[in-house]
XYZ file of C-alpha atoms in Angstrom:
714
model
C -11.352 3.047 14.730
C -9.045 2.499 12.539
C -7.849 5.645 9.982
C -6.287 4.727 6.943
C -4.299 6.935 5.290
C -4.267 8.318 1.763
C -7.487 9.838 0.283
C -10.417 8.175 -2.195
C -9.693 4.784 -3.464
C -11.321 1.708 -4.570
C -10.963 -1.761 -1.968
C -7.862 -3.530 -2.617
C -7.590 -7.671 -3.573
C -5.618 -9.036 -0.320
C -4.609 -12.344 0.321
C -6.622 -14.526 3.163
C -4.064 -14.797 6.155
C -3.726 -17.515 7.900
C -5.407 -17.450 11.700
C -5.859 -19.937 14.922
C -7.653 -22.949 14.836
C -10.704 -23.201 14.669
C -12.800 -24.385 18.442
C -16.515 -24.464 19.475
C -16.113 -22.241 22.434
C -18.414 -19.764 22.275
C -19.739 -19.558 18.621
C -21.857 -22.683 18.003
C -19.307 -24.193 14.411
C -20.919 -25.264 11.920
C -20.499 -28.911 10.540
C -20.471 -27.592 6.871
C -17.272 -26.418 5.134
C -16.254 -22.864 4.484
C -18.362 -21.261 1.284
C -15.754 -21.340 -1.523
C -13.938 -17.778 -2.528
C -15.912 -15.785 -5.021
C -19.077 -15.988 -7.018
C -20.169 -19.076 -8.053
C -16.953 -20.989 -6.601
C -19.150 -24.046 -5.446
C -22.648 -25.396 -4.327
C -24.469 -24.914 -1.480
C -26.850 -27.835 0.178
C -29.935 -27.150 0.291
C -31.325 -27.038 3.662
C -35.612 -27.546 4.315
C -36.621 -23.529 4.338
C -34.547 -23.539 0.432
C -36.109 -26.712 -0.574
C -39.950 -25.065 0.815
C -39.076 -22.162 -1.002
C -38.459 -24.080 -4.383
C -41.454 -26.084 -3.985
C -43.201 -22.362 -2.962
C -42.205 -20.521 -6.588
C -42.190 -24.188 -8.711
C -45.951 -25.507 -7.433
C -47.209 -24.769 -10.609
C -44.524 -27.151 -12.681
C -45.382 -29.471 -10.182
C -49.099 -28.854 -10.229
C -49.158 -30.647 -13.878
C -46.727 -33.149 -13.514
C -48.827 -34.647 -10.923
C -51.917 -33.952 -11.955
C -50.800 -35.972 -15.505
C -49.411 -38.710 -14.086
C -52.995 -38.766 -11.957
C -54.196 -38.424 -14.766
C -52.539 -40.799 -16.419
C -52.872 -43.351 -14.144
C -56.688 -42.918 -14.109
C -56.683 -43.121 -17.406
C -55.207 -47.136 -16.960
C -57.616 -48.038 -14.075
C -60.607 -47.079 -15.561
C -59.890 -48.050 -19.507
C -58.071 -51.587 -18.753
C -59.416 -54.463 -19.165
C -61.070 -56.187 -15.419
C -59.623 -59.510 -14.218
C -62.171 -61.423 -11.602
C -59.306 -64.594 -9.567
C -61.544 -67.365 -8.686
C -58.867 -70.316 -6.752
C -59.861 -73.559 -4.718
C -58.145 -75.042 -2.046
C -56.550 -79.389 -2.467
C -55.725 -81.054 -0.157
C -53.028 -83.174 -1.056
C -53.157 -86.896 0.600
C -49.395 -87.869 1.501
C -50.690 -91.749 2.575
C -52.123 -92.358 -1.282
C -49.172 -93.882 -3.328
C -49.394 -94.607 -7.568
C -47.791 -97.778 -7.351
C -46.745 -100.712 -5.145
C -43.888 -100.718 -2.623
C -42.070 -102.868 -0.296
C -44.407 -104.163 3.412
C -44.080 -102.183 5.919
C -43.444 -98.518 4.167
C -46.100 -96.460 6.572
C -47.311 -93.137 5.788
C -44.408 -91.502 7.890
C -44.551 -88.915 10.258
C -42.468 -86.089 9.047
C -42.940 -82.945 6.572
C -42.195 -83.688 3.063
C -42.380 -80.471 1.556
C -40.917 -81.434 -1.695
C -44.031 -83.892 -2.487
C -46.218 -80.845 -2.516
C -44.401 -79.172 -4.693
C -43.893 -82.357 -7.250
C -47.691 -81.835 -7.196
C -47.750 -78.722 -7.682
C -46.200 -79.331 -11.542
C -48.094 -81.457 -12.093
C -51.084 -79.362 -11.303
C -49.281 -77.004 -13.598
C -48.276 -79.534 -16.323
C -49.269 -79.444 -20.218
C -51.252 -82.948 -19.053
C -54.061 -81.580 -16.784
C -53.901 -78.456 -18.938
C -54.691 -79.961 -21.578
C -57.545 -82.234 -19.820
C -58.973 -78.585 -18.926
C -59.105 -77.356 -22.399
C -60.560 -80.526 -23.811
C -63.347 -80.001 -21.041
C -64.355 -76.518 -21.363
C -63.814 -75.955 -24.708
C -61.306 -73.253 -24.108
C -60.591 -73.268 -27.491
C -63.581 -71.606 -28.426
C -62.711 -69.074 -26.146
C -61.760 -65.808 -27.984
C -60.389 -64.713 -24.777
C -57.796 -67.977 -24.930
C -57.578 -68.468 -28.144
C -56.150 -64.801 -29.194
C -53.185 -64.452 -30.862
C -50.995 -65.925 -34.314
C -49.805 -69.275 -34.859
C -50.899 -72.165 -33.507
C -54.656 -71.990 -31.845
C -53.941 -75.161 -29.083
C -50.648 -73.851 -28.564
C -52.391 -69.968 -28.031
C -54.563 -71.874 -25.772
C -52.317 -73.075 -23.561
C -49.948 -70.037 -23.024
C -52.930 -67.842 -21.977
C -53.792 -70.177 -19.951
C -50.858 -71.212 -18.254
C -50.574 -66.990 -17.822
C -53.885 -66.794 -16.082
C -53.047 -70.345 -13.224
C -51.023 -69.926 -10.829
C -50.645 -72.454 -7.958
C -49.293 -71.488 -4.619
C -49.405 -73.506 -0.887
C -48.900 -72.071 2.334
C -45.825 -73.136 3.935
C -45.718 -76.511 5.672
C -49.208 -77.509 4.579
C -50.489 -80.405 2.406
C -52.806 -78.080 0.300
C -52.044 -75.924 -2.556
C -54.017 -73.171 -4.115
C -55.371 -72.951 -7.739
C -55.754 -69.344 -8.997
C -57.224 -68.206 -12.008
C -57.767 -65.052 -13.346
C -59.981 -64.251 -16.433
C -62.237 -61.929 -17.825
C -65.200 -62.956 -15.475
C -65.716 -64.275 -12.394
C -68.041 -67.558 -13.153
C -64.865 -68.182 -16.261
C -62.910 -68.182 -13.130
C -64.622 -70.226 -10.774
C -65.209 -72.258 -13.768
C -61.778 -73.386 -14.758
C -60.688 -73.477 -11.323
C -62.934 -76.193 -10.447
C -61.838 -78.013 -13.798
C -57.917 -78.048 -13.061
C -59.265 -78.854 -9.661
C -61.103 -82.065 -11.557
C -58.897 -82.883 -13.841
C -55.767 -83.017 -11.691
C -57.262 -85.987 -9.484
C -58.793 -87.425 -12.376
C -55.246 -87.432 -13.364
C -54.192 -89.243 -10.858
C -56.814 -92.028 -10.590
C -56.111 -92.770 -13.895
C -52.302 -92.721 -13.800
C -52.567 -95.062 -10.623
C -55.056 -97.443 -12.141
C -52.338 -97.892 -15.706
C -49.583 -98.184 -12.966
C -51.436 -100.593 -11.597
C -52.726 -102.201 -14.696
C -49.077 -102.604 -16.388
C -47.542 -103.360 -12.884
C -49.873 -106.451 -12.471
C -49.803 -107.448 -16.291
C -45.517 -107.763 -15.015
C -46.391 -109.610 -11.573
C -48.413 -111.661 -13.554
C -45.287 -113.171 -16.126
C -43.013 -113.126 -13.458
C -45.480 -114.705 -11.432
C -45.484 -118.188 -13.490
C -41.958 -117.946 -13.805
C -40.785 -117.526 -10.322
C -43.762 -120.396 -10.197
C -42.110 -122.960 -13.285
C -39.191 -122.315 -11.246
C -40.717 -123.572 -7.707
C -42.445 -126.837 -8.954
C -38.718 -127.373 -11.139
C -37.027 -127.164 -7.371
C -39.069 -129.200 -5.142
C -38.759 -131.758 -8.233
C -35.637 -131.818 -8.000
C -35.650 -132.937 -4.086
C -38.103 -135.908 -4.633
C -35.945 -137.084 -7.533
C -32.937 -136.833 -5.333
C -35.125 -138.635 -2.252
C -36.043 -141.373 -4.347
C -32.418 -141.730 -5.877
C -30.604 -142.080 -2.611
C -33.557 -144.013 -0.615
C -34.108 -141.590 1.434
C -37.940 -141.923 3.292
C -39.394 -139.404 5.270
C -42.728 -139.514 7.405
C -44.413 -136.149 7.722
C -41.391 -134.056 6.767
C -38.645 -136.118 9.357
C -36.062 -139.101 7.525
C -36.526 -142.046 8.205
C -33.964 -143.232 9.765
C -34.074 -139.661 12.252
C -37.554 -141.132 13.136
C -35.327 -144.264 14.117
C -33.218 -142.884 15.750
C -35.089 -140.826 17.852
C -37.121 -143.560 19.131
C -34.456 -145.870 19.988
C -33.098 -143.366 22.110
C -36.034 -142.738 23.748
C -36.213 -147.209 23.990
C -32.660 -147.068 25.692
C -33.990 -144.640 28.375
C -36.752 -146.978 29.440
C -34.542 -150.209 29.359
C -31.960 -147.922 31.112
C -35.027 -147.356 33.596
C -36.266 -150.932 34.130
C -32.994 -152.311 34.936
C -32.131 -150.213 37.744
C -35.467 -150.713 38.897
C -35.009 -154.481 38.357
C -31.126 -154.277 40.096
C -32.772 -152.110 43.599
C -35.593 -155.085 44.077
C -33.019 -157.338 44.347
C -30.691 -156.053 46.271
C -33.621 -155.087 48.737
C -34.357 -158.693 48.852
C -31.621 -160.699 49.201
C -30.395 -157.122 52.079
C -33.447 -159.041 53.883
C -32.779 -162.424 53.264
C -29.420 -162.282 54.771
C -30.396 -159.805 57.502
C -32.926 -162.306 59.056
C -35.319 -159.716 60.191
C -39.089 -159.705 59.572
C -39.663 -158.193 56.416
C -40.570 -155.069 56.422
C -43.428 -154.625 53.697
C -42.374 -150.558 53.552
C -39.743 -151.249 51.388
C -40.653 -150.774 48.459
C -39.799 -154.122 46.937
C -41.892 -155.927 49.296
C -45.000 -154.252 48.816
C -47.318 -158.202 48.607
C -49.746 -158.816 49.620
C -49.187 -163.002 50.468
C -45.748 -160.792 52.898
C -49.090 -158.493 54.262
C -50.505 -161.385 55.293
C -47.911 -163.400 56.643
C -46.913 -160.730 59.139
C -50.092 -160.100 60.253
C -50.315 -163.582 60.881
C -46.438 -163.610 62.648
C -47.969 -160.615 64.514
C -50.786 -162.802 66.073
C -49.200 -166.051 66.585
C -46.243 -163.934 68.543
C -48.746 -162.141 70.627
C -51.322 -166.376 71.717
C -46.963 -167.062 72.649
C -46.512 -164.454 74.583
C -49.342 -164.869 76.547
C -48.972 -168.561 77.024
C -45.526 -168.523 78.378
C -46.921 -166.734 80.812
C -50.092 -169.243 81.256
C -49.868 -171.843 80.506
C -46.134 -172.549 80.106
C -43.275 -173.829 78.345
C -44.133 -177.492 78.702
C -47.873 -176.417 78.013
C -48.790 -179.005 75.259
C -50.642 -175.429 73.230
C -47.951 -173.378 73.883
C -45.954 -175.937 72.470
C -48.579 -176.148 69.323
C -48.106 -172.209 69.102
C -44.120 -172.450 68.519
C -44.658 -174.371 65.783
C -46.901 -171.820 63.944
C -45.020 -169.352 64.481
C -41.741 -171.585 62.955
C -44.300 -172.480 59.629
C -45.089 -169.041 59.480
C -41.504 -167.927 58.900
C -40.634 -170.398 56.500
C -43.735 -169.473 54.137
C -41.926 -165.681 54.239
C -38.509 -167.037 53.540
C -40.508 -168.878 50.826
C -42.252 -165.987 49.428
C -38.828 -164.053 49.860
C -36.993 -166.447 47.998
C -39.869 -165.839 44.731
C -39.339 -161.987 44.638
C -35.767 -163.017 44.882
C -36.317 -165.450 41.509
C -39.130 -162.992 40.424
C -36.770 -159.754 40.338
C -33.812 -161.504 39.332
C -35.340 -162.913 36.275
C -36.178 -158.809 35.388
C -33.357 -157.286 35.781
C -31.599 -160.030 33.514
C -34.944 -159.711 31.029
C -34.019 -155.444 31.505
C -30.205 -156.229 30.658
C -31.174 -157.923 27.794
C -33.094 -155.705 26.442
C -30.515 -152.823 26.612
C -28.388 -155.161 25.058
C -30.059 -155.467 22.154
C -31.138 -151.961 22.110
C -28.242 -150.275 22.138
C -26.859 -152.092 19.439
C -29.796 -151.673 17.184
C -28.568 -148.211 18.092
C -25.215 -148.788 16.979
C -26.415 -150.045 13.126
C -28.128 -147.066 13.193
C -25.415 -144.867 14.407
C -22.685 -146.665 11.581
C -25.590 -146.445 8.808
C -26.426 -142.400 9.707
C -22.665 -141.797 9.222
C -22.648 -143.116 5.702
C -25.982 -140.956 4.620
C -24.015 -137.674 5.617
C -22.994 -136.652 3.445
C -25.740 -137.525 1.164
C -27.655 -135.461 3.450
C -25.633 -132.554 3.077
C -26.781 -132.164 -0.853
C -30.417 -132.516 0.344
C -30.389 -129.881 2.765
C -29.019 -127.132 0.159
C -31.878 -128.666 -2.468
C -34.502 -127.259 0.691
C -32.729 -124.477 1.036
C -33.339 -123.311 -3.142
C -36.602 -124.347 -2.648
C -37.738 -122.696 0.680
C -35.733 -119.336 -1.472
C -37.812 -119.783 -4.514
C -40.900 -120.228 -2.235
C -40.252 -116.431 -0.393
C -39.440 -114.728 -3.809
C -42.997 -116.472 -4.784
C -44.757 -115.403 -2.091
C -43.888 -112.009 -1.408
C -44.896 -111.508 -5.048
C -48.683 -112.583 -4.216
C -48.733 -110.361 -1.492
C -47.581 -107.434 -4.092
C -50.303 -108.843 -6.367
C -52.434 -108.258 -3.714
C -51.538 -104.946 -3.448
C -51.824 -103.298 -6.757
C -55.214 -104.747 -6.196
C -56.143 -102.919 -3.532
C -54.827 -99.994 -5.484
C -56.942 -100.177 -8.403
C -60.022 -99.732 -6.112
C -61.048 -95.427 -7.199
C -59.390 -93.594 -4.132
C -58.247 -90.365 -5.279
C -54.789 -88.697 -4.408
C -56.255 -85.760 -2.311
C -59.799 -84.071 -2.291
C -61.209 -80.760 -3.040
C -61.454 -78.938 0.687
C -62.734 -75.361 -0.544
C -64.311 -75.596 -4.587
C -64.494 -72.283 -5.947
C -67.103 -69.557 -6.203
C -67.453 -67.018 -8.979
C -66.233 -63.660 -7.063
C -68.163 -60.599 -6.474
C -65.066 -58.149 -6.816
C -62.608 -57.793 -9.617
C -59.082 -58.325 -8.632
C -57.380 -56.413 -11.442
C -57.320 -53.198 -11.662
C -57.465 -51.764 -8.040
C -58.757 -48.121 -8.807
C -58.379 -46.510 -5.370
C -54.310 -47.600 -5.373
C -53.463 -47.121 -8.399
C -55.221 -43.839 -8.067
C -52.606 -43.268 -4.960
C -49.610 -44.952 -6.769
C -50.080 -42.246 -9.647
C -50.147 -39.728 -7.484
C -46.796 -40.293 -5.433
C -45.742 -41.049 -8.774
C -46.527 -37.606 -9.741
C -45.824 -35.766 -7.106
C -41.554 -37.269 -6.739
C -41.465 -36.803 -10.491
C -42.543 -33.168 -10.048
C -40.855 -32.445 -7.126
C -37.450 -33.852 -8.818
C -39.165 -31.932 -11.716
C -39.029 -28.658 -10.320
C -35.511 -29.168 -9.031
C -34.014 -30.171 -11.849
C -35.588 -26.431 -13.641
C -34.258 -24.619 -10.136
C -30.681 -26.556 -11.178
C -30.566 -25.587 -14.716
C -31.894 -21.390 -13.864
C -29.395 -21.492 -11.360
C -26.851 -22.458 -14.135
C -28.189 -20.022 -16.723
C -27.736 -17.248 -14.071
C -23.816 -17.838 -12.728
C -25.599 -19.768 -9.193
C -28.286 -16.653 -8.356
C -32.020 -17.174 -8.377
C -33.329 -15.892 -11.201
C -37.161 -16.209 -9.785
C -36.104 -14.155 -6.072
C -38.597 -11.699 -6.467
C -38.021 -8.201 -6.019
C -40.380 -6.297 -3.847
C -42.021 -3.677 -5.004
C -43.651 -0.696 -3.012
C -47.224 -2.011 -3.669
C -46.028 -5.894 -2.559
C -46.161 -7.617 -5.483
C -43.205 -9.534 -6.873
C -41.247 -8.447 -9.582
C -38.569 -9.220 -11.546
C -34.765 -8.336 -10.225
C -33.124 -6.231 -11.392
C -29.334 -5.693 -12.812
C -27.353 -4.212 -9.860
C -25.245 -2.004 -10.755
C -21.962 -2.015 -12.778
C -19.029 -2.989 -10.074
C -21.051 -2.577 -6.852
C -21.831 -6.086 -4.488
C -25.205 -6.599 -4.692
C -26.500 -9.096 -1.862
C -30.699 -9.731 -1.286
C -31.353 -10.727 1.907
C -34.397 -13.588 2.157
C -37.092 -12.255 4.097
C -38.344 -12.179 7.503
C -42.084 -13.674 7.017
C -43.117 -16.759 4.624
C -46.015 -17.622 2.747
C -48.762 -20.258 4.147
C -50.093 -22.788 1.974
C -52.611 -20.219 1.279
C -50.505 -17.125 0.333
C -51.597 -15.721 4.207
C -47.826 -14.457 5.773
C -46.256 -15.926 8.732
C -43.825 -14.149 10.824
C -40.552 -16.517 10.995
C -37.951 -16.580 14.062
C -35.227 -14.025 13.896
C -32.666 -13.544 12.629
C -29.273 -14.181 15.288
C -25.911 -12.152 15.319
C -24.516 -16.318 14.668
C -27.047 -17.662 12.539
C -24.651 -18.638 9.704
C -22.869 -20.713 12.370
C -26.357 -21.689 13.330
C -28.080 -21.983 10.278
C -25.832 -22.312 7.969
C -28.066 -23.704 4.924
C -30.747 -21.132 5.368
C -30.894 -18.787 2.819
C -30.258 -16.036 4.861
C -26.844 -17.781 5.269
C -26.110 -18.841 2.545
C -26.877 -14.999 0.831
C -24.049 -13.981 3.206
C -21.711 -16.351 3.045
C -22.110 -15.549 -0.908
C -21.386 -11.537 -0.715
C -18.410 -12.156 1.602
C -16.988 -14.289 -0.954
C -17.697 -11.386 -3.512
C -16.130 -9.131 -1.738
C -12.329 -11.146 -0.743
C -13.312 -11.967 -4.650
C -12.426 -8.236 -4.954
C -9.724 -6.893 -2.410
C -5.659 -6.442 -3.240
C -3.416 -8.216 -1.183
C -0.455 -6.498 0.968
C -2.752 -4.385 3.418
C -5.804 -3.788 5.505
C -8.953 -3.510 3.746
C -11.632 -1.835 5.841
C -15.130 -0.946 5.443
C -17.599 0.865 6.707
C -21.249 -0.717 6.991
C -24.205 2.107 7.426
C -27.857 1.484 6.820
C -29.745 3.778 4.671
C -32.785 5.200 7.072
C -32.110 4.703 11.598
C -33.240 0.910 12.784
C -32.258 -1.231 10.014
C -30.572 -4.490 11.077
C -27.079 -3.776 10.320
C -24.957 -4.858 13.567
C -26.471 -8.419 13.312
C -25.685 -8.045 9.868
C -22.242 -7.184 10.507
C -21.611 -9.745 13.007
C -22.977 -13.129 10.642
C -20.408 -10.366 7.692
C -17.893 -11.459 10.214
C -18.140 -14.805 10.564
C -18.647 -15.820 7.095
C -15.457 -14.360 6.150
C -13.530 -16.036 9.397
C -15.409 -19.564 7.654
C -13.160 -18.260 4.923
C -9.691 -18.567 6.303
C -10.000 -14.125 6.486
C -8.499 -12.579 10.259
C -11.195 -9.820 10.529
C -11.352 -7.423 13.272
C -14.837 -5.583 14.269
C -14.961 -2.385 15.627
C -18.030 -0.973 16.835
C -18.737 2.826 15.770
C -22.131 3.868 16.887
C -22.217 3.296 20.597
C -25.422 2.338 20.878
C -26.903 -0.549 23.120
C -28.289 -2.641 20.761
C -25.080 -2.412 18.875
C -22.019 -4.953 18.081
C -21.327 -5.609 21.218
C -24.684 -6.790 22.198
C -24.439 -9.557 19.725
C -20.863 -10.692 20.877
C -19.296 -13.712 23.081
C -18.687 -12.590 26.864
C -15.695 -14.406 27.093
C -13.281 -12.029 25.060
C -9.094 -11.758 25.840
C -7.342 -8.169 25.048
C -4.308 -9.333 22.013
C -1.965 -7.522 19.428
C -2.589 -7.752 16.068
C -0.701 -5.905 12.799
C -3.449 -3.334 11.590
C -1.566 -1.918 8.263
C 1.876 -2.391 9.695
C 0.939 -1.575 12.346
C 0.554 -2.943 16.158
C -3.164 -2.477 17.864
C -4.526 -4.081 20.616
C -7.662 -5.438 20.750
C -10.129 -8.478 22.544
C -10.064 -11.094 20.732
C -13.055 -13.470 20.128
C -13.868 -17.253 20.666
C -12.780 -18.657 17.343
C -15.357 -19.104 14.577
C -13.278 -20.921 11.452
C -10.124 -21.566 9.792
C -9.843 -17.102 10.159
C -9.576 -15.289 13.830
C -11.862 -12.650 14.882
C -11.829 -9.512 16.781
C -13.198 -6.819 18.598
C -12.572 -2.909 19.085
C -14.693 -1.085 21.516
C -16.687 2.063 20.431
C -14.754 5.295 20.997
C -11.677 3.727 21.726
C -8.712 3.364 19.548
C -6.654 0.490 21.317
C -7.325 -1.132 24.285
C -5.660 -0.067 27.356
C -1.991 -1.495 28.108
C -1.692 -3.795 31.610
C 1.445 -4.477 32.613
C 1.611 -8.453 31.172
C 2.826 -8.762 28.382
C 0.754 -9.614 25.354
C 0.094 -12.203 23.193
C 0.483 -11.740 19.626
C -1.804 -12.498 16.974
C -1.646 -12.107 12.881
C -2.145 -9.425 10.898
C -5.177 -8.420 10.096
C -6.702 -8.399 6.622
C -10.485 -7.203 6.923
C -11.806 -4.385 9.185
C -16.162 -4.384 9.637
C -17.448 -1.019 11.416
C -20.701 -0.601 12.481
C -21.361 3.080 11.710
C -24.081 5.304 11.937
C -27.366 4.906 9.517
C -27.074 7.416 6.024
C -28.615 10.968 7.757
C -27.567 11.395 10.953
C -25.239 13.772 12.549
C -23.140 11.136 13.395
C -22.377 9.528 10.108
C -22.275 13.416 8.919
C -19.280 14.333 11.378
C -17.168 11.164 10.337
C -14.508 11.520 7.045
C -15.933 8.236 5.205
C -13.144 8.191 2.577
C -10.694 8.830 5.144
C -11.923 5.786 7.133
C -12.969 3.386 4.963
C -11.961 2.143 2.031
C -15.170 0.784 1.044
C -18.686 1.652 1.585
C -21.603 -1.354 2.450
C -25.205 0.381 1.817
C -28.339 -2.096 3.707
C -31.378 -0.959 2.189
C -34.817 -1.550 3.283
C -37.805 -3.073 2.108
C -38.765 -1.784 -0.972
C -35.691 0.210 -2.031
C -34.563 0.031 -6.247
C -31.130 -1.007 -5.941
C -30.588 0.197 -9.515
C -32.636 3.899 -9.715
C -32.266 6.574 -7.677
C -31.068 5.072 -4.635
C -28.005 3.797 -6.015
C -27.216 7.189 -7.204
C -27.582 8.799 -4.263
C -25.140 6.232 -2.380
C -22.456 7.233 -5.421
C -22.881 10.768 -5.208
C -22.717 10.502 -1.131
C -19.784 8.334 -0.999
C -18.205 8.706 -4.223
C -15.853 6.502 -5.460
C -15.431 4.861 -1.305
C -19.065 2.979 -1.974
C -18.112 -0.499 -2.430
C -22.337 -2.292 -2.900
C -25.074 -2.916 -1.216
C -27.595 -5.396 1.067
C -30.486 -5.338 0.293
C -33.490 -6.147 2.396
C -36.493 -8.202 1.212
C -40.043 -7.818 2.573
């Protein structure tokens, strides 16, 4: 054990020495920052356990606030005037038009969201709603006519508030919802709105069609007058320029066309006559018998003479063989042959004269027609400028006629629009609802309960925060156990002594039964930094550091009032809390029992040399657990055995914590406490009276060395 010279003394104030760099080896280091030095030096985060403890302590406040909000919600739900919502569905026909359009425009195969949105605005317009007010006599209804000022304005305003129009996405259907104090009235007004909307559409369409029809009648009369004037100018121009026409065509054009056809026909005839003449002349010059296969010699006389010649030639050949050349019959046959050929030649001459005459007539006719064509061409050339002006006047007539016919078709469309075809149709009429839409009592009760619970918890946290602020960070509502087991208010601790009150090792359930909780580990400050135990240990460590003097090492002996108290666990957690604050702490096992400090430390330890009150001492270095360093000295050794190797040196040790024997045991009686420790910290069992006889007994036992006590809750 580390002994310090001098007599009885109070703990001296020391400044925290710089320690080693913290690491996670061996100790699970917390992500929370170190606790502030001194009492009330900062706020600690509230964990689930602390939050549950606050709720248990403030359950009455939470219950009052929750019940208050729930009762307010119930009063609102049961006292509010019920409202009923009825709805009707209207299909908006995208093919309907309120005015005539250009021909050829179809209904379209695409979705036009602007059409439905526009119709929603029309349904909500004052024009449609005024129709509903007049039809349903809402001006006499107290629900709509209430309010100061103009009655009509009040009715319209209340009706707009009661009506809601919406549509499903990407459809041509709109839903009209009406909310009133009566289900039958809501359905009646919803159906009236649908009927007013459709009637307004029909009336608007008919009015538009009538207005546009009147305008078209006036415009058609003007167009007809201008068309007649244009046609009169065309006829006057024809008469003035002696331009005649038959069946829509000019006489000159018809003559030119007929002369062209006549010339073609004359040329054909002249060519045929010339061909016949050439064939006849060729046959006559060749001296051969006429071939009736030639087109020009297809004559009945030639055919008969050729047949006769063939028969005579056959008789002549037979007579020459049988009778001889000198026979009279043979000579008679030869004379017949000569006569027949003469007749054929005469017929050919006659055919040639006819062909020549026909060719001359065709030539003369062709020349005459060509002469007439030349004359007509000369006349047409002279009238071209006149015809240009005529064509211009005729085009003006055609343009006027096209416009006039277009307006006639538009008038026919307007006449069709005047038929009573609605802009849409009602696909789901409104029916009186059986259940109210407002208020939704179960939902309101549930929401009021949830809101009341939220504000109740918030009010409990606020009260807890205000209470801790009044008591300097301590919980004034924390109970102090008494022998009877019922909690009592904590009494103030003896003056100038450190005091900590650890939380209970068990917790109460919702029905008041105690439930065992997990045992506190020796490194709870690191593993459970937000629990009440760790926070109370860190607060006590801050008070302890604030009470120290600077300059030397301070030694504290931690003892229990009775054997079996968990002093080693408390000692190790207190050392870890001091190390988190930047202190170099030396732990000394002062009991040597199996469940002592050594059993709660990491197995990985290395020998190092530190300074204790200016004197070097060999101890075991523990893994870092904070800004400061932790060292350990086993039971019964003033220092570790020296080895041949040179050990590393660490800084000065600021605090020494000795896990000592319990009060009343022979081991503690053999220790000169005032020589060994600067202060004694006593661990009181549950149910002790820290402000009564227990505190006076501790003061008599340890005198001025008594530094404070740690009270364990029941």
